[in-house]
XYZ file of C-alpha atoms in Angstrom:
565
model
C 110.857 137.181 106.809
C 110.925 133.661 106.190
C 110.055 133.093 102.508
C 107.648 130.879 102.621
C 105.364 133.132 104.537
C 106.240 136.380 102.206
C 104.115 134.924 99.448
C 106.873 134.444 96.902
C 106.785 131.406 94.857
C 109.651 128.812 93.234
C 110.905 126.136 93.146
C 112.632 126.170 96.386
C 109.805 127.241 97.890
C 108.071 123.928 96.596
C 110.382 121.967 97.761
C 110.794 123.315 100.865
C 107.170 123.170 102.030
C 103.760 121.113 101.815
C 100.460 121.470 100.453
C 97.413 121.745 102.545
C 94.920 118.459 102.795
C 91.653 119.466 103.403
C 90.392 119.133 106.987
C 87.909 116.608 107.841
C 84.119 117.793 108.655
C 84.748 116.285 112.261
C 87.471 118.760 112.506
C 86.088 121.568 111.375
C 83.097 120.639 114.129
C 85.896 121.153 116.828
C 86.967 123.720 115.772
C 83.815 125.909 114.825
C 83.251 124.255 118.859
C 85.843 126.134 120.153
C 85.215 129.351 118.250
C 81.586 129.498 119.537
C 82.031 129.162 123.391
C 80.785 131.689 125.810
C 82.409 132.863 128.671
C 85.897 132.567 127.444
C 86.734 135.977 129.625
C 85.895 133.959 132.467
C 88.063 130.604 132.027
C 91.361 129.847 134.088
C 94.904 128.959 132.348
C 94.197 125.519 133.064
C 90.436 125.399 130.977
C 91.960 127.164 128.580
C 94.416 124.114 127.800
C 91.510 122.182 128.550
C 89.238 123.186 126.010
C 90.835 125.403 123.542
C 94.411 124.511 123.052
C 94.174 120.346 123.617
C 91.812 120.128 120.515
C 93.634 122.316 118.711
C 96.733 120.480 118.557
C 94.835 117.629 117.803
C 93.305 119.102 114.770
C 96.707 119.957 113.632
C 97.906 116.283 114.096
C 99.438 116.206 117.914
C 98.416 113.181 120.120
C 99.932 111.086 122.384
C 101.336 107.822 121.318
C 101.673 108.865 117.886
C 105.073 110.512 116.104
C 103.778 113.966 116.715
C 103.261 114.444 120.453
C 103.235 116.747 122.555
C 104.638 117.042 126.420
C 103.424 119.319 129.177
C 105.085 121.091 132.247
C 108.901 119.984 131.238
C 111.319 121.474 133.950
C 113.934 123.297 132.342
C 117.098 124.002 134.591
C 118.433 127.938 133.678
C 122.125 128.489 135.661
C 120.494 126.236 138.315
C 117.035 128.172 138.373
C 114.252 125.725 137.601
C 111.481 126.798 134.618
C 108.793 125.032 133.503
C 107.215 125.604 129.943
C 103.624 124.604 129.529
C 104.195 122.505 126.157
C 106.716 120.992 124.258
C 105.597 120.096 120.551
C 107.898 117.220 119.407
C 108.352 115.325 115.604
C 110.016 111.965 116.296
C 110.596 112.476 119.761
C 113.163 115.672 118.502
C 111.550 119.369 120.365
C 110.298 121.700 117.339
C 108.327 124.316 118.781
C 106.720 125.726 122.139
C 103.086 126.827 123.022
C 102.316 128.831 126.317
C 98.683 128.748 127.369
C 97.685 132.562 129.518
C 94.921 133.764 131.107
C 92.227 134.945 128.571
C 93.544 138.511 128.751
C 90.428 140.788 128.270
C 90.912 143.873 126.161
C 94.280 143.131 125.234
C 94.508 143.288 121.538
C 98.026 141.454 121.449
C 100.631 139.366 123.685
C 102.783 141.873 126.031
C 106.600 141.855 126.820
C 106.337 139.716 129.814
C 104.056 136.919 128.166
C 106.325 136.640 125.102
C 109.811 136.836 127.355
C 108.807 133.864 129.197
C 108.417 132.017 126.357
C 111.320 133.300 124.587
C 113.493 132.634 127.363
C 112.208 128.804 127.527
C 112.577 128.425 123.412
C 116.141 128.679 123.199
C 116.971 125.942 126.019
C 119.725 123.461 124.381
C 116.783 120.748 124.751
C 114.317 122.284 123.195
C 116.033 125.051 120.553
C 112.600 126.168 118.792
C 112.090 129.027 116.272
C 108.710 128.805 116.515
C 107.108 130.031 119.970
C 102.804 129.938 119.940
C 100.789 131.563 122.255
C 96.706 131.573 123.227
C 94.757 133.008 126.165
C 91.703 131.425 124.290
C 90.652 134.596 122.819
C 93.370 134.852 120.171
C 96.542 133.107 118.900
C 99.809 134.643 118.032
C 102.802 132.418 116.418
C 106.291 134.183 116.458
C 109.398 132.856 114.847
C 111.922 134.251 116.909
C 114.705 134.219 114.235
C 112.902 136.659 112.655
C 111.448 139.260 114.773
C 110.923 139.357 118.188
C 108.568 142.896 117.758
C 105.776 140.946 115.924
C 104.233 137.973 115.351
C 104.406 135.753 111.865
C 100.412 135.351 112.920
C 97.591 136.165 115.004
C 94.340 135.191 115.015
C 91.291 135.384 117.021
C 89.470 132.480 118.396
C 86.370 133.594 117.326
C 87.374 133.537 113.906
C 88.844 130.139 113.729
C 87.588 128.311 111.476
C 87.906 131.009 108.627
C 91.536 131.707 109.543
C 92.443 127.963 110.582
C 94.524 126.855 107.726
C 97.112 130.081 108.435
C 97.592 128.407 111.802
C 97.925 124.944 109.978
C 100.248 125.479 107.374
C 102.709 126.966 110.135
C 102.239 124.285 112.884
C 100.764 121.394 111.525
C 103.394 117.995 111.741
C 105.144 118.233 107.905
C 104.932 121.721 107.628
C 107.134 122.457 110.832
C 109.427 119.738 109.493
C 109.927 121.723 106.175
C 109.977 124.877 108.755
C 113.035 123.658 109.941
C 114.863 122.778 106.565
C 113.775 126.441 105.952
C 115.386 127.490 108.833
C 118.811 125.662 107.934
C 118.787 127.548 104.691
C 118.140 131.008 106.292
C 120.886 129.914 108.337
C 123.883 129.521 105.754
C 122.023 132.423 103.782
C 123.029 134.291 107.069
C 126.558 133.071 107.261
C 127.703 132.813 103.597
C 126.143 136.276 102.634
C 128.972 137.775 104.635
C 131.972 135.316 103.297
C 134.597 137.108 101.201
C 137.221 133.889 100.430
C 135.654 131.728 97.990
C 137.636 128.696 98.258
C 135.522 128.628 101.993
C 132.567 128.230 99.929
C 134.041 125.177 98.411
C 135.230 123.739 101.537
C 131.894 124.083 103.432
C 130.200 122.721 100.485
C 132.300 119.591 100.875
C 131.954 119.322 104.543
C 128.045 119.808 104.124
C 128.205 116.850 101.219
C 130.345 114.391 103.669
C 127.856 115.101 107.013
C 125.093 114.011 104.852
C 126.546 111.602 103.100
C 127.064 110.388 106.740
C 122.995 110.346 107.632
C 122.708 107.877 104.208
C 122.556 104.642 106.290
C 120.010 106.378 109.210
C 117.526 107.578 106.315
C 117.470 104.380 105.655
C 116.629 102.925 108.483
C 113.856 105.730 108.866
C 112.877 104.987 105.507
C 112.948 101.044 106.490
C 110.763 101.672 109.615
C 108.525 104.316 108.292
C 107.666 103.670 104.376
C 105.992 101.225 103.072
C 105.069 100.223 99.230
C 102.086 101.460 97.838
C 101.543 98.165 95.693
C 98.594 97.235 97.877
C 97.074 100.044 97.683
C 97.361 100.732 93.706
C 96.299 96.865 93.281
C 93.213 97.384 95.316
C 92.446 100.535 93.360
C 93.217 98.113 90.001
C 90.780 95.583 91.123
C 88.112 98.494 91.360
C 88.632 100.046 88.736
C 85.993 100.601 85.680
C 86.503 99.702 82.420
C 87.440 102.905 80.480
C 90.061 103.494 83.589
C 91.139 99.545 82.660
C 91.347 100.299 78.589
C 92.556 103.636 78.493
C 95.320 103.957 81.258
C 95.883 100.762 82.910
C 96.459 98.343 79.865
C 98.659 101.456 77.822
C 101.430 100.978 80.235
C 103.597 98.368 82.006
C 103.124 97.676 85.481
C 104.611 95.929 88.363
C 103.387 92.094 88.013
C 100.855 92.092 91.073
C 99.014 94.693 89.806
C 99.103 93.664 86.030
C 97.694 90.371 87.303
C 94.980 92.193 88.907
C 94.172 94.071 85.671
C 93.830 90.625 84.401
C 91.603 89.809 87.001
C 89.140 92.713 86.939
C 88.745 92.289 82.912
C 87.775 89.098 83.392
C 85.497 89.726 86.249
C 83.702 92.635 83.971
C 83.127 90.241 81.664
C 80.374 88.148 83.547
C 77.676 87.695 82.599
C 78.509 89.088 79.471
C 82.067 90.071 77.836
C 80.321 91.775 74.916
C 81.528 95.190 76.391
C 84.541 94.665 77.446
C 85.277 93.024 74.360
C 84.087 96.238 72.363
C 86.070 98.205 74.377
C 89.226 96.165 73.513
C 88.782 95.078 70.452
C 86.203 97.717 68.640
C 85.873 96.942 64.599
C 87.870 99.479 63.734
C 91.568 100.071 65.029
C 91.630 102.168 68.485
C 95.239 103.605 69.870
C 96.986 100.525 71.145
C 100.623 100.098 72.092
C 102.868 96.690 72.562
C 101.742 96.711 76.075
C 97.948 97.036 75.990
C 97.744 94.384 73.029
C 100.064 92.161 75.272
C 97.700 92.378 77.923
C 94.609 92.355 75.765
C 95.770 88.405 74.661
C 96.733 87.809 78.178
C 92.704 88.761 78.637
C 91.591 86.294 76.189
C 93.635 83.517 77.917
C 92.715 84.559 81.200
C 88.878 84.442 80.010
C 88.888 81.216 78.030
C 89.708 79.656 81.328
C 86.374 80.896 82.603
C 84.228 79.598 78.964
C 84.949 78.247 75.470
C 82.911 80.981 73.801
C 81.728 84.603 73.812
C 79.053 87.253 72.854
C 81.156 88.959 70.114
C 84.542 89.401 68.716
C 85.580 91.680 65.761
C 85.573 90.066 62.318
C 89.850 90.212 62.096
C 89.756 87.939 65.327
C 86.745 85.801 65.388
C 87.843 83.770 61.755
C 84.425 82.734 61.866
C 81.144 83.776 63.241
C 81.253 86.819 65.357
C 78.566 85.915 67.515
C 79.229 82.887 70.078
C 82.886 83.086 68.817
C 85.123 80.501 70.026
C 88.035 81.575 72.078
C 90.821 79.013 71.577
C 90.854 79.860 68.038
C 91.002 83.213 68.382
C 93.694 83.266 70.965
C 96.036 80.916 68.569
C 94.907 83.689 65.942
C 96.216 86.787 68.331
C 99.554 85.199 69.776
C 100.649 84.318 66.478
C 99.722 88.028 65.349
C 101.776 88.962 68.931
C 104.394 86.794 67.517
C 105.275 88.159 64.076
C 104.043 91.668 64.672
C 100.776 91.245 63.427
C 102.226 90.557 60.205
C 98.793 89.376 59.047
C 96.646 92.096 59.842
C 97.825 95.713 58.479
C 96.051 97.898 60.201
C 97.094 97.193 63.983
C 100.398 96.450 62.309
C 100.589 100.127 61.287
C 98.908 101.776 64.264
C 101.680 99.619 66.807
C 104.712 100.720 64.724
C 102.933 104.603 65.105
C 103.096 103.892 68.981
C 106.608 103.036 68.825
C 108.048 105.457 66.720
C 105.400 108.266 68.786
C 107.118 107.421 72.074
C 110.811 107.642 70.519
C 109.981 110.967 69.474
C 108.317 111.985 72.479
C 111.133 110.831 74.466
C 113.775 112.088 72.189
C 112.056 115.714 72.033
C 112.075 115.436 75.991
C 115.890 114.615 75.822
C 116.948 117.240 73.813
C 114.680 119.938 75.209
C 116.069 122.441 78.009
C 112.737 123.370 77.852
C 111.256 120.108 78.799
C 114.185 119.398 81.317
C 113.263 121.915 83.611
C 109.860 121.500 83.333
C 110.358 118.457 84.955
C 112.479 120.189 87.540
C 109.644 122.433 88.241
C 106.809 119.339 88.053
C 108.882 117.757 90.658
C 109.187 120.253 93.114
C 105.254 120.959 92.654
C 104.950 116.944 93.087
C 107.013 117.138 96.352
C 104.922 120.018 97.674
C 101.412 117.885 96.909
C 102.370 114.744 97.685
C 102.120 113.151 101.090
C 105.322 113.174 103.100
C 105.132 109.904 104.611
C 104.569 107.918 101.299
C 105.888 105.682 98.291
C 105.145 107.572 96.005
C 107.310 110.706 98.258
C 109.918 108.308 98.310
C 110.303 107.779 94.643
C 109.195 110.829 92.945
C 112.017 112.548 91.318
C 112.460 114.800 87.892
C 112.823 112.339 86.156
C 109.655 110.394 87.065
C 108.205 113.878 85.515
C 109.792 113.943 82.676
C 108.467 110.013 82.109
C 104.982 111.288 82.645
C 105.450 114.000 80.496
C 106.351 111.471 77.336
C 103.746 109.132 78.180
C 101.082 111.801 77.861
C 102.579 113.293 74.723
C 102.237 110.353 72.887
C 99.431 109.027 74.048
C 97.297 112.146 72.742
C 99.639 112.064 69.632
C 98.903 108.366 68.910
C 95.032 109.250 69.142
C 95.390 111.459 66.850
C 97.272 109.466 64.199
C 94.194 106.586 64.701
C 91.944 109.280 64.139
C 93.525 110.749 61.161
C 93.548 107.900 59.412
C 90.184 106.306 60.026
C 87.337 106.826 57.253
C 83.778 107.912 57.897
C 82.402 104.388 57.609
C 85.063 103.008 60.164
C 87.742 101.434 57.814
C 91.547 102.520 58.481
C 93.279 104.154 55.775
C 96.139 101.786 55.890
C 97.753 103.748 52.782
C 97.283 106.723 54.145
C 98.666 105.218 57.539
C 101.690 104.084 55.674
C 102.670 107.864 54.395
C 101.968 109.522 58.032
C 104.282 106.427 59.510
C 107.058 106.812 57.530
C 106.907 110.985 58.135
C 107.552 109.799 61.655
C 110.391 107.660 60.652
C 111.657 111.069 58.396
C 111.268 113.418 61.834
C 112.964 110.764 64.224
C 115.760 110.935 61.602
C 115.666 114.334 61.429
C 115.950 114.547 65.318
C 118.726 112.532 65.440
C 120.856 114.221 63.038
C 121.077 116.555 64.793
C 122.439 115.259 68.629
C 126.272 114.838 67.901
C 126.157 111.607 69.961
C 122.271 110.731 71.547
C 123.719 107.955 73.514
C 126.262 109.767 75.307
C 123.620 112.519 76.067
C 121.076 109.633 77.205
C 123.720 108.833 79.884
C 124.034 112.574 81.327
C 120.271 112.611 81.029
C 118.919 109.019 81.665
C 115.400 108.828 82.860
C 116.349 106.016 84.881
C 113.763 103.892 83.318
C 113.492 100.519 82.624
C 111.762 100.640 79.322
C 113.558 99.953 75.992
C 111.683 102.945 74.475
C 114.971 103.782 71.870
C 114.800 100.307 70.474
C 111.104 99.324 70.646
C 110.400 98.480 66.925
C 113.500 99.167 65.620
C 115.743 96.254 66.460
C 113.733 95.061 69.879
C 110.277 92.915 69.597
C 108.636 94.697 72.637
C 105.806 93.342 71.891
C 106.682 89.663 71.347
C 108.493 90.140 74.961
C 105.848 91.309 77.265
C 103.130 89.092 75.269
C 105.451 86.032 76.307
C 106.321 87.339 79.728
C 102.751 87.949 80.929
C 101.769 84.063 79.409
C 103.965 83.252 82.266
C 101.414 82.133 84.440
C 99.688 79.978 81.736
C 101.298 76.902 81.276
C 99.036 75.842 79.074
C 99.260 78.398 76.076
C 103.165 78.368 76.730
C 103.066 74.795 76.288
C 101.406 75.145 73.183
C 103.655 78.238 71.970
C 106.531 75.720 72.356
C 104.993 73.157 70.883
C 103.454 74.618 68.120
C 104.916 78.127 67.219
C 108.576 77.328 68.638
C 110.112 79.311 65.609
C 108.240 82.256 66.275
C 109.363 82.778 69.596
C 113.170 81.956 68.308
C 112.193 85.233 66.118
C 111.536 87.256 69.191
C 114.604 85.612 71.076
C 116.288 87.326 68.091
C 115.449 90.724 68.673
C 116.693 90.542 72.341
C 113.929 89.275 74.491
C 115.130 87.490 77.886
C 111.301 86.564 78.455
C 112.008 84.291 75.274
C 115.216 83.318 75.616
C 114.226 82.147 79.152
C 111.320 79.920 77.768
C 113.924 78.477 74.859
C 116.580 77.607 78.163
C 119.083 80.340 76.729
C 120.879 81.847 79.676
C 120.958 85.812 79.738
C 125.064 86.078 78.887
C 125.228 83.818 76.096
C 125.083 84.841 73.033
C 122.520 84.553 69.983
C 122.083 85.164 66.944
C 120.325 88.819 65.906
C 117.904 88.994 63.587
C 118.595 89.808 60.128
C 118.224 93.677 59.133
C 116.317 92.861 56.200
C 113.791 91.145 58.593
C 114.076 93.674 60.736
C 113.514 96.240 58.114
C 110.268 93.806 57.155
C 108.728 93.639 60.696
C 109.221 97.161 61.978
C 110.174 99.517 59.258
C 107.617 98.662 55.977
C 110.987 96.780 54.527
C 112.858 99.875 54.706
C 116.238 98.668 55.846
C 118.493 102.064 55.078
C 115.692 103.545 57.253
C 116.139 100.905 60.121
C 120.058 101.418 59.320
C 120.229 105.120 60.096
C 118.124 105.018 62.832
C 119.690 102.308 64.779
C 123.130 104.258 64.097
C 122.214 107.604 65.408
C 120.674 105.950 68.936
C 124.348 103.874 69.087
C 125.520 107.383 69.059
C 127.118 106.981 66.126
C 126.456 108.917 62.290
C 125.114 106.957 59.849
């Protein structure tokens, strides 16, 4: 029996099958419709297409003019004897499975010999080669898959009890689960062959020949892919531009995201803060620290800069970033006030120093515990392949979902529950942060990440067998790389005016952050990608990201060049 039907459960089976959307109530109208007629004894082959197997297939996702149709009465030509089958069930124009509509056969607890020979005869035509043969006299439903048994049926159903017993029917026949069907069915296929091979170098040779025919199909799944997928970018901005502020402070900002929908972030902030920005200001800027990254502080200036081209003041800021009066506080000030702090790594206020260099040094561990972990490793083997089975077929996010992608998400939701915690730890009943205290659970951190490394003979070498295929410079973040700096100048992109004044007024400081790597700076100083310039000095390094610890910045920077302190 075909796996997928026997119950079992792995990873294979995930990937080798779909899950289930729930039906729509109009659906479930038809089909509770169908279940309900009277007189079924007394209808002809040709009402029972009519009225019972028609909807059906629609339910399950058939129609006309769409990629899963269905064709009636084909003429199939047997050693020059003409046959006609009653339907054809096609994905992409390609045959998949049959359906033979009978006579509602009164008393007749099953299909007989002669129905299911008819049908069996038609389903292995060269044309139309299906596995899966369906039939219904209206009063009940049986699905065989031949390659399995021809004595009984994978499923049957009665009519009457449709609705209950529906989604057995569906996650056999519907569209995507038929296409899996027959992946299944190429599987079974060398299971049957290669389970009976006794030279191994065969093995080897098939596997090579398998590799090279689908190498072949690389440039026609793209063209599928070309004609077929589109990005989901419109659809996660419009979802952006809707969404409510907690979604806004507490996922959205905490992680980068393509530019069109990081402008709309941008957008929806600033349209949640008319009439009044007092909440949204309280969200992202409460009086005492809350878990921030580089990215959500990056985007929490780009805000401010955004708003102040709406109005010159506001309802409220927090004391550290009004310099002034809190109430009506002016905005141009405090933005000059944030994008130097953006600048110089908040070099002049301690505590979101201290919780940003937790962030940092959080996500290197997270990511270097995912690394190093079997454990983790094929837990994003196993996330994928439940990702493949949920996700729709036909869709971006299909298209680019991948292990790896898991193994991100994993990291990301490590240390963002680990970063709330360290924020937590070190804030006092009356709302102050313990910056001392901050200081001793920081450089613990820096003492694990060592740790950590010491122990991978050569991380960057490993990196490469085990990249993540991400873009994000997660390694280097606050240890020789101003990430925030970067994205802080790269989303003031669109603001000629504040980059105007950065140049202007606070050239030097974005030299500094041209130092640690950035192109966004470099590009605003007119220093071309390939040439070279000059790194920032350890022991400023050491004084931005590492407390002045410079043997600590030393060691660390070592072990992720792959190479022992």
């Amino acid at each position: 029996m075909d796996q997928f039907f026997s119950g079992k459960l792995d990873i294979e089976t995930f990937l080798l099958s779909k899950r289930l959307e729930l039906l729509s109530g109009d659906n479930v109208n038809i089909l509770k419709r169908i279940q309900d007629y009277s007189g079924v004894e007394e209808f002809n082959e040709a009402e029972v297409r009519s009225y019972v197997i028609d909807p059906i297939l629609r339910v399950l996702g058939y129609d006309k003019g769409t990629p899963f149709s269905t064709s009636l009465e084909n003429h199939l030509l047997f050693l020059g004897q003409k046959r006609r089958s009653d339907y054809q069930i096609h994905l992409w124009k390609e045959n998949f499975w049959l359906l033979e509509a009978k006579r509602p056969q009164v008393g007749a607890a099953s299909f007989d010999y002669e129905d299911f020979s008819q049908a069996l005869e038609y389903s292995v035509h060269p044309t139309v080669n299906a596995a899966l043969i369906v039939l219904c006299d209206g009063l009940k439903l049986e699905i065989f898959d031949r390659e399995v048994s021809v004595e009984n049926p994978v499923l049957h159903i009665e009519i009457k009890n449709l609705v209950d017993e529906f989604d057995k029917v569906r996650v056999i026949l519907e569209p995507m689960q038929v296409w899996f069907f027959q992946k299944r069915r190429i599987m079974r296929l060398l299971d049957r062959v290669f389970d009976k091979e006794f030279v191994m170098s065969r093995v080897d040779e098939f596997s090579d020949l398998l590799q090279r025919r689908l190498s072949g199909k690389r440039n026609i799944v793209i063209d599928n892919f070309r004609r077929m997928i589109k990005p989901d970018s419109e659809e996660q901005r419009e979802m952006a531009a809707t969404a409510s502020l907690s979604e806004l402070t507490e996922l959205y900002m905490m992680f980068d995201l393509p530019a069109p929908i990081d402008h709309t972030v941008n957008m929806r902030l600033v349209e949640l803060s008319v009439p009044s920005s007092f909440n949204v200001m309280y969200k992202i800027f409460p009086d005492s620290p809350r878990p921030v990254n580089d990215c959500f502080m990056s985007q929490s200036a780009a805000y401010l800069v955004a708003l102040a081209e709406k109005r010159d003041t506001v309802e409220w800021l927090p004391a550290w970033l009004a310099h002034g009066k809190q109430s009506g506080a002016e905005l141009e000030v405090s933005i000059k006030y944030l994008l130097d702090q953006c600048l110089t790594y908040f070099q002049d206020y301690e505590p979101y120093r201290l919780v940003l260099l937790a962030a940092s040094s959080i996500w290197r561990i997270a990511k270097l515990n995912t690394i190093t972990n079997d454990g983790n490793q094929r837990l994003g083997t196993e996330l994928h392949a439940i990702a493949r089975f949920t996700l729709p077929e036909v869709s971006w996010a299909q298209v680019v979902a991948s292990p790896a992608g898991q193994l991100t998400n994993i990291i990301d939701t490590q240390a963002s529950a680990a970063l709330s915690s360290f924020v937590s730890r070190n804030k006092a009943e009356n709302g102050s942060f313990r910056t001392e205290s901050a200081k001793l659970q920081l450089k613990s951190y820096w003492e694990l990440e060592k740790k950590i490394l010491s122990g991978i003979p050569n991380y960057k070498a490993l990196l490469a067998e085990r990249s993540l295929g991400e873009m994000r410079m997660i390694e280097w973040s606050s240890v020789t790389y101003d990430n925030l700096g970067h994205s802080m100048i790269a989303r003031l992109h669109r603001f000629p005016k504040w980059k105007s004044y950065l140049m202007a007024e606070r050239r030097e400081l974005v030299e500094q952050v041209a130092s640690t790597g950035s192109w966004a700076a470099r590009e605003w100083l007119g220093i071309a990608r390939e040439d070279k310039y000059e790194a920032m000095a350890d022991e400023q390094l050491a004084d931005r990201f590492f407390l002045g610890d410079a043997d600590t910045l030393r060691a660390i920077r070592q072990w992720y060049r792959g190479h022992k302190s």
